[in-house]
PDB file of C-alpha atoms in Angstrom:
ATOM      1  CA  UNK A  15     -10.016  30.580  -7.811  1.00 34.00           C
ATOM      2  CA  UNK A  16      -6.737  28.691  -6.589  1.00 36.00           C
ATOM      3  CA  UNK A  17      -7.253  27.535  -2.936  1.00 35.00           C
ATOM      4  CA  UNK A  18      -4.107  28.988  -1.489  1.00 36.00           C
ATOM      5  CA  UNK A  19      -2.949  27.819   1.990  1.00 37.00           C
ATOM      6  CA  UNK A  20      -1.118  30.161   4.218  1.00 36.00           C
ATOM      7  CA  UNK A  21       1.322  28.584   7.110  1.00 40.00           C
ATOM      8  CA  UNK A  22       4.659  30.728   8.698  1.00 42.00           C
ATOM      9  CA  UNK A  23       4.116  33.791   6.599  1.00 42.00           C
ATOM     10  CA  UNK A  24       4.643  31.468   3.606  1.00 43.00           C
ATOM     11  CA  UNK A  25       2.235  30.568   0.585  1.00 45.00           C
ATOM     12  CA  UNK A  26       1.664  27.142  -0.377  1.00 46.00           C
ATOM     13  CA  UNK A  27       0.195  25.874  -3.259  1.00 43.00           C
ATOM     14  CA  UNK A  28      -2.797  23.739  -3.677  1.00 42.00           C
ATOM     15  CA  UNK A  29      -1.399  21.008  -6.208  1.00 42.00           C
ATOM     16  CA  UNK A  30      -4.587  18.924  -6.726  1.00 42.00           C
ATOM     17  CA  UNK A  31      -5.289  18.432 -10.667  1.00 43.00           C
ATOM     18  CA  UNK A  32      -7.493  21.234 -11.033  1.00 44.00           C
ATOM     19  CA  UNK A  33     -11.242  21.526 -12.613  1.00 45.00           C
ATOM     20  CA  UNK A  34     -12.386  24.720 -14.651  1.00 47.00           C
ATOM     21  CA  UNK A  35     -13.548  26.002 -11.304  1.00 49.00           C
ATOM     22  CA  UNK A  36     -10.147  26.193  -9.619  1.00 45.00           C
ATOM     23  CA  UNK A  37      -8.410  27.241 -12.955  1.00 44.00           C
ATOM     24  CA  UNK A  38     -10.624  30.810 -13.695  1.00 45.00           C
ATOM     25  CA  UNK A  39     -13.670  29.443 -15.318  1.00 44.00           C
ATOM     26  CA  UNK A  40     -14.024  30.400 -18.937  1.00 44.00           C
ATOM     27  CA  UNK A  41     -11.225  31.589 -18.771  1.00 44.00           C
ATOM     28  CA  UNK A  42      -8.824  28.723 -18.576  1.00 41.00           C
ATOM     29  CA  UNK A  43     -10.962  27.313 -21.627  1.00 45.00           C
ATOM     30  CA  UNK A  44      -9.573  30.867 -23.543  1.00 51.00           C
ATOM     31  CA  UNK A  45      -5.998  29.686 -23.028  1.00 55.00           C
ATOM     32  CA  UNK A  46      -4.327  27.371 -21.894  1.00 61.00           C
ATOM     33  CA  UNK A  47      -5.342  25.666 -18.688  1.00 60.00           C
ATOM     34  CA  UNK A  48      -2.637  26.827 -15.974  1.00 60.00           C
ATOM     35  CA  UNK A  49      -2.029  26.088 -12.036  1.00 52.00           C
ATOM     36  CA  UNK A  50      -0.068  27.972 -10.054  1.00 55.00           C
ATOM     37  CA  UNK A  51       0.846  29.978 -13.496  1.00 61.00           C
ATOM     38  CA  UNK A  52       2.335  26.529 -15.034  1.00 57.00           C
ATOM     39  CA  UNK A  53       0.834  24.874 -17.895  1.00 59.00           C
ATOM     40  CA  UNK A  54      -1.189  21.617 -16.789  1.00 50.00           C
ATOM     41  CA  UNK A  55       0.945  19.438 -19.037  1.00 55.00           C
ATOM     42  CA  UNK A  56       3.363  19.592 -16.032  1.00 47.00           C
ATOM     43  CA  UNK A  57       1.124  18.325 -13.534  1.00 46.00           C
ATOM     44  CA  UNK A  58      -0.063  14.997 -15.806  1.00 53.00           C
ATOM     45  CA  UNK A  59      -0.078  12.006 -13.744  1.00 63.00           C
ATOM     46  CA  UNK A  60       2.728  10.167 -14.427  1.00 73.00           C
ATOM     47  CA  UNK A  61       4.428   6.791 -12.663  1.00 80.00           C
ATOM     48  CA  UNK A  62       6.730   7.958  -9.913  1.00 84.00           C
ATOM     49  CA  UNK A  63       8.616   4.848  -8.667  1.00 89.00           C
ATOM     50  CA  UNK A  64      11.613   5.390  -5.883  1.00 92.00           C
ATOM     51  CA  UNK A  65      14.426   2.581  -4.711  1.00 95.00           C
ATOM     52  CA  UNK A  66      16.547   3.176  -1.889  1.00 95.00           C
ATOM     53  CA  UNK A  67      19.416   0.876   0.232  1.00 95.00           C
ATOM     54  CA  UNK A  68      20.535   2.190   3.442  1.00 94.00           C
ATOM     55  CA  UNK A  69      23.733   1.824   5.199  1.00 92.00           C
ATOM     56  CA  UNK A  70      23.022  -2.066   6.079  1.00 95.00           C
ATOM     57  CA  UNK A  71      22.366  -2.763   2.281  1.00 95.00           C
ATOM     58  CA  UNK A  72      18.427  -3.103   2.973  1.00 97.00           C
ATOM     59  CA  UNK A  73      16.843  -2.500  -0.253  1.00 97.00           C
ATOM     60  CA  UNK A  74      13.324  -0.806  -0.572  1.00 97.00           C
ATOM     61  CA  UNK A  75      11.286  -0.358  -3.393  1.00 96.00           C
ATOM     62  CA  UNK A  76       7.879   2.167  -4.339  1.00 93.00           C
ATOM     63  CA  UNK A  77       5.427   2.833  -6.867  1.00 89.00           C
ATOM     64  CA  UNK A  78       2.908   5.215  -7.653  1.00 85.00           C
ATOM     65  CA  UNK A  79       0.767   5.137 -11.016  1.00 78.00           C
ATOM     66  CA  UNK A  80      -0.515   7.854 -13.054  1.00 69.00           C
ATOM     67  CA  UNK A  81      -2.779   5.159 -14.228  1.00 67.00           C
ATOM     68  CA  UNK A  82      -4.239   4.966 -17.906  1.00 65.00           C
ATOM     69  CA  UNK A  83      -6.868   6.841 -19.479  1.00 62.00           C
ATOM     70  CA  UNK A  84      -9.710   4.952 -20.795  1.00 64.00           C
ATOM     71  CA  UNK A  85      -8.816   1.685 -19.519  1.00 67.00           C
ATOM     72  CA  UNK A  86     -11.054  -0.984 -18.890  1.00 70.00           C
ATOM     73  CA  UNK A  87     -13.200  -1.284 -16.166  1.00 74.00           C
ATOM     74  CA  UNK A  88     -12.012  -3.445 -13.577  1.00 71.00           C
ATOM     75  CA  UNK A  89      -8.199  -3.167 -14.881  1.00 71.00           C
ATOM     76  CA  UNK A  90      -5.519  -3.408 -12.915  1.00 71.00           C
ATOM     77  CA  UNK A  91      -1.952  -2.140 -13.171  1.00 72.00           C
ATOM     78  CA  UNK A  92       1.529  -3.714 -12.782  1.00 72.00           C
ATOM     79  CA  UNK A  93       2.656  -1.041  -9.900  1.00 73.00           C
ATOM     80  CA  UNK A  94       0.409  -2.244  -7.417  1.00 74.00           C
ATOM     81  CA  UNK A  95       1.530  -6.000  -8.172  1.00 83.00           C
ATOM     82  CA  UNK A  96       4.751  -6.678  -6.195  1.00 90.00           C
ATOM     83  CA  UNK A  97       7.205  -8.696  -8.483  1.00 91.00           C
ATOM     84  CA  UNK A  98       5.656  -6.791 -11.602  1.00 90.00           C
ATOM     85  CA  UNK A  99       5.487  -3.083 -11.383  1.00 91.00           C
ATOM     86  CA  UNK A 100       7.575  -3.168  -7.836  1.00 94.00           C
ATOM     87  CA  UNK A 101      10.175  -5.649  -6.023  1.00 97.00           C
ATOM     88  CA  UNK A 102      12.681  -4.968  -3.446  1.00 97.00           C
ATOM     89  CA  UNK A 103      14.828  -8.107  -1.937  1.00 97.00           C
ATOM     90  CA  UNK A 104      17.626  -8.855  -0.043  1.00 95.00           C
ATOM     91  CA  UNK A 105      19.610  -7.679  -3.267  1.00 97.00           C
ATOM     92  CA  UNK A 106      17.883  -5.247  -5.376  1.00 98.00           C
ATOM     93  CA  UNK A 107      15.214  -2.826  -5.265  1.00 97.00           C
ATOM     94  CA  UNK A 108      13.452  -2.231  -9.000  1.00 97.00           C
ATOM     95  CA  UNK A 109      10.622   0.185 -10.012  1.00 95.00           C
ATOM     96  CA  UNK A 110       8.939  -0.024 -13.262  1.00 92.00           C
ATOM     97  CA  UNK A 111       6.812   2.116 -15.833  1.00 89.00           C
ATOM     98  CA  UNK A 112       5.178   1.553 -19.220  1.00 85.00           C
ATOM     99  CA  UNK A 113       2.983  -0.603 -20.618  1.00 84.00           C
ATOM    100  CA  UNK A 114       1.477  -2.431 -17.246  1.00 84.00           C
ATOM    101  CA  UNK A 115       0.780  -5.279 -19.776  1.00 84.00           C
ATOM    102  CA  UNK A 116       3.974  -6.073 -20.412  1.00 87.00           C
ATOM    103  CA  UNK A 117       5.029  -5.452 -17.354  1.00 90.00           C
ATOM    104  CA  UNK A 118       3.481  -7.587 -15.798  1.00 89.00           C
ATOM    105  CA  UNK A 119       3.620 -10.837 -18.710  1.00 89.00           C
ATOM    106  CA  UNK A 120       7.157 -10.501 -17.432  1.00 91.00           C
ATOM    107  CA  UNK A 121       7.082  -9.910 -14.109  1.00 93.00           C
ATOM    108  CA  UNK A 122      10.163  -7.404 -15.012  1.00 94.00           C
ATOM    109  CA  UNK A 123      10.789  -6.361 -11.392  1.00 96.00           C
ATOM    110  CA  UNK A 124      11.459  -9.416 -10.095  1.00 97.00           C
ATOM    111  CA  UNK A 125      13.122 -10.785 -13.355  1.00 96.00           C
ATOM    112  CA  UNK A 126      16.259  -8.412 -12.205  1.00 97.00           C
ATOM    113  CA  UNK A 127      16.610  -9.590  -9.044  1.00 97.00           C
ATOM    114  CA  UNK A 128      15.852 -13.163 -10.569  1.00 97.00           C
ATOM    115  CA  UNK A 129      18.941 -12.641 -13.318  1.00 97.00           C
ATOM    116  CA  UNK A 130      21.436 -11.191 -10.341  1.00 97.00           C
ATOM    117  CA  UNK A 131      20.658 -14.216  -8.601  1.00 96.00           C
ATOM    118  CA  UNK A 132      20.952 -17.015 -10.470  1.00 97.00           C
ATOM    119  CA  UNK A 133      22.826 -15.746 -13.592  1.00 97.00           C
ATOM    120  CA  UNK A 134      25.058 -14.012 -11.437  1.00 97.00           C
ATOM    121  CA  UNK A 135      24.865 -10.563 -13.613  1.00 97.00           C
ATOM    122  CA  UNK A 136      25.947  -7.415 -11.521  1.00 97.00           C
ATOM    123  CA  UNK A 137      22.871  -5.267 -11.478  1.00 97.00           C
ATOM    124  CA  UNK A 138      23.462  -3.261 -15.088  1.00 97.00           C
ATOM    125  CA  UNK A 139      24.208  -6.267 -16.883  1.00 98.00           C
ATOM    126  CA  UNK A 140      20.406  -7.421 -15.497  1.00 98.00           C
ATOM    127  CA  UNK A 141      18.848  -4.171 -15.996  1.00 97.00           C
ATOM    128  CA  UNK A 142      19.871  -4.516 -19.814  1.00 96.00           C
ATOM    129  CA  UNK A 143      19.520  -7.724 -19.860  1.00 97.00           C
ATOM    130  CA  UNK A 144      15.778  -7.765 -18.570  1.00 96.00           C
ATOM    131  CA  UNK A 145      14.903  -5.088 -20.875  1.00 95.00           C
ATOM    132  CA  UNK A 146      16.441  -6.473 -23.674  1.00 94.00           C
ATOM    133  CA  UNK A 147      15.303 -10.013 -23.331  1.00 93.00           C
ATOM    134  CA  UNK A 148      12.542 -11.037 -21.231  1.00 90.00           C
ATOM    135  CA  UNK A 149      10.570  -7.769 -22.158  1.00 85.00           C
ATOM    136  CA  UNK A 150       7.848  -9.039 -25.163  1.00 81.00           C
ATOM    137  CA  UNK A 151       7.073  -6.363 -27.065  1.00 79.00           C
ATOM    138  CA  UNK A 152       5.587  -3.880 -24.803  1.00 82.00           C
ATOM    139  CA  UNK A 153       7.533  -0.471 -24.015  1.00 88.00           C
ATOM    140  CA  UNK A 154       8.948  -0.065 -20.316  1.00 90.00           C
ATOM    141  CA  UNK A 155      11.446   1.346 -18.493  1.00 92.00           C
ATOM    142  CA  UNK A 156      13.085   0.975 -14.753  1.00 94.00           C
ATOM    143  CA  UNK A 157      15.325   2.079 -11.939  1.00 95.00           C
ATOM    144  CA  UNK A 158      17.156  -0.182  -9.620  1.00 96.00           C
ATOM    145  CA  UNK A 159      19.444   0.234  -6.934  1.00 97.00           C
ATOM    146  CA  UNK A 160      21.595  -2.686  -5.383  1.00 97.00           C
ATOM    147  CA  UNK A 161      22.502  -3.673  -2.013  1.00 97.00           C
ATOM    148  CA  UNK A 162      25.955  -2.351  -2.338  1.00 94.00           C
ATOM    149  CA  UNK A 163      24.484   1.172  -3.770  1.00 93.00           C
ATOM    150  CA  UNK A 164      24.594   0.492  -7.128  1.00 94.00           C
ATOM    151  CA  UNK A 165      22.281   2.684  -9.353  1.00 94.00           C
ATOM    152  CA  UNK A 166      21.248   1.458 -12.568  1.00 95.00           C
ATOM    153  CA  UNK A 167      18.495   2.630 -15.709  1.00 94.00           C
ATOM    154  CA  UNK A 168      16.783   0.812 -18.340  1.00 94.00           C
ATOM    155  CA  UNK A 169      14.440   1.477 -20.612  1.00 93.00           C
ATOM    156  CA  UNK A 170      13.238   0.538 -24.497  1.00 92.00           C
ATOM    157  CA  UNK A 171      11.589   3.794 -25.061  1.00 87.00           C
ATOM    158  CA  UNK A 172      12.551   7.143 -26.437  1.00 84.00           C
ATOM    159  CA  UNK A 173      13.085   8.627 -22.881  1.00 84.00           C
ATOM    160  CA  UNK A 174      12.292   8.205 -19.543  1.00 85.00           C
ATOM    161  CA  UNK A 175      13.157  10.875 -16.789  1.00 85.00           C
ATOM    162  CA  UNK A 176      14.336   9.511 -14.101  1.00 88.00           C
ATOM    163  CA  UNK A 177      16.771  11.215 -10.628  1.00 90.00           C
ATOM    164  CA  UNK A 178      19.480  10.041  -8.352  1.00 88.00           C
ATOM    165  CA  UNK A 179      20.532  11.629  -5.190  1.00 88.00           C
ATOM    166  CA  UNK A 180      23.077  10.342  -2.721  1.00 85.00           C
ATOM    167  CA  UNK A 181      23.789  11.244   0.814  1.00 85.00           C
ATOM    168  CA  UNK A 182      27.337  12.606  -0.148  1.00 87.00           C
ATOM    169  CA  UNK A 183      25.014  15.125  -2.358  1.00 87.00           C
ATOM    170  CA  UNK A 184      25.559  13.300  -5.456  1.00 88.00           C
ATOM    171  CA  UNK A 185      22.750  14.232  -7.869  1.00 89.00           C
ATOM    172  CA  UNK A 186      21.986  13.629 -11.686  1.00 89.00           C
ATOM    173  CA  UNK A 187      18.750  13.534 -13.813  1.00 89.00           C
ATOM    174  CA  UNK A 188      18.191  12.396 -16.375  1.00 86.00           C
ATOM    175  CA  UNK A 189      15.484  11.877 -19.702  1.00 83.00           C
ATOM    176  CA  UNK A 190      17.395  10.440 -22.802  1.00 78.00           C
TER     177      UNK A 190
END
């Protein structure tokens, strides 16, 4: 049964991963396993990173992994490694996904802000040029956002979804 929590006359939903327990039991096994009437697919655990710059051009930068199945014991990620997986400086805030390994052979996060500094490149010239270069073979992808509100993408992989949102209600999302 799905643990339903009710607050101001309003129903929230619990939106833990759920077990065969919370899903209906054998049921759930039948089909398709569903929460909240959604297929599970939706609910995968996935990287969510976020970059943001406020008004004073302070940059901030956050990462949360979906982790990898199977991986080794004692592994450890790139998002949790600041300069790999997640950077934020004075210039540019970056937040990576993909292959943590490669991630982190090239410390990609802090290879933008590394290029904007001391090549000079304007923060999509070193989001493409990061992910085209210094990226070994491994599949990744990132957002950025510079001090002066810049919002730049890059990736080496088929897709990779990704949102921006500004405060004069600016939105886009993309996958492709």
């Amino acid at each position: 049964m799905l643990k339903l929590a009710k607050e101001a006359n309003s129903i929230l939903f619990d939106y833990r991963i759920p077990t065969l327990t919370t899903c209906g039991g054998s049921a759930a096994m039948e089909n398709q396993l569903q929460m909240n009437g959604l297929p599970i697919s939706l609910y995968a655990p996935e990287t969510v990173g976020c970059v943001v710059v406020d008004k004073q051009g302070h940059c901030a930068a956050a990462t949360s992994t979906g982790g990898l199945m199977n991986k080794m014991t004692g592994r450890i990620g790139d998002s949790p490694l600041i300069g790999s997986g997640t950077y934020a400086c004075d210039l540019v805030a970056v937040s990576c996904t993909g292959e943590g390994e490669a991630i982190i052979r090239s410390t990609l996060a802090r290879e933008v802000a590394a290029v904007m500094e001391y090549k000079g490149l304007n923060l999509h010239e070193a989001v493409d040029y990061v992910i085209k270069t210094r990226l070994d073979e491994g599949k990744a992808g990132l957002i950025a956002v510079s001090k002066n509100g810049e919002v730049a993408c890059g990736f080496n992989t088929t897709g990779m979804f990704r949102g921006c949102a500004t405060e004069d209600g600016f939105m886009e999302v993309g996958v492709w």
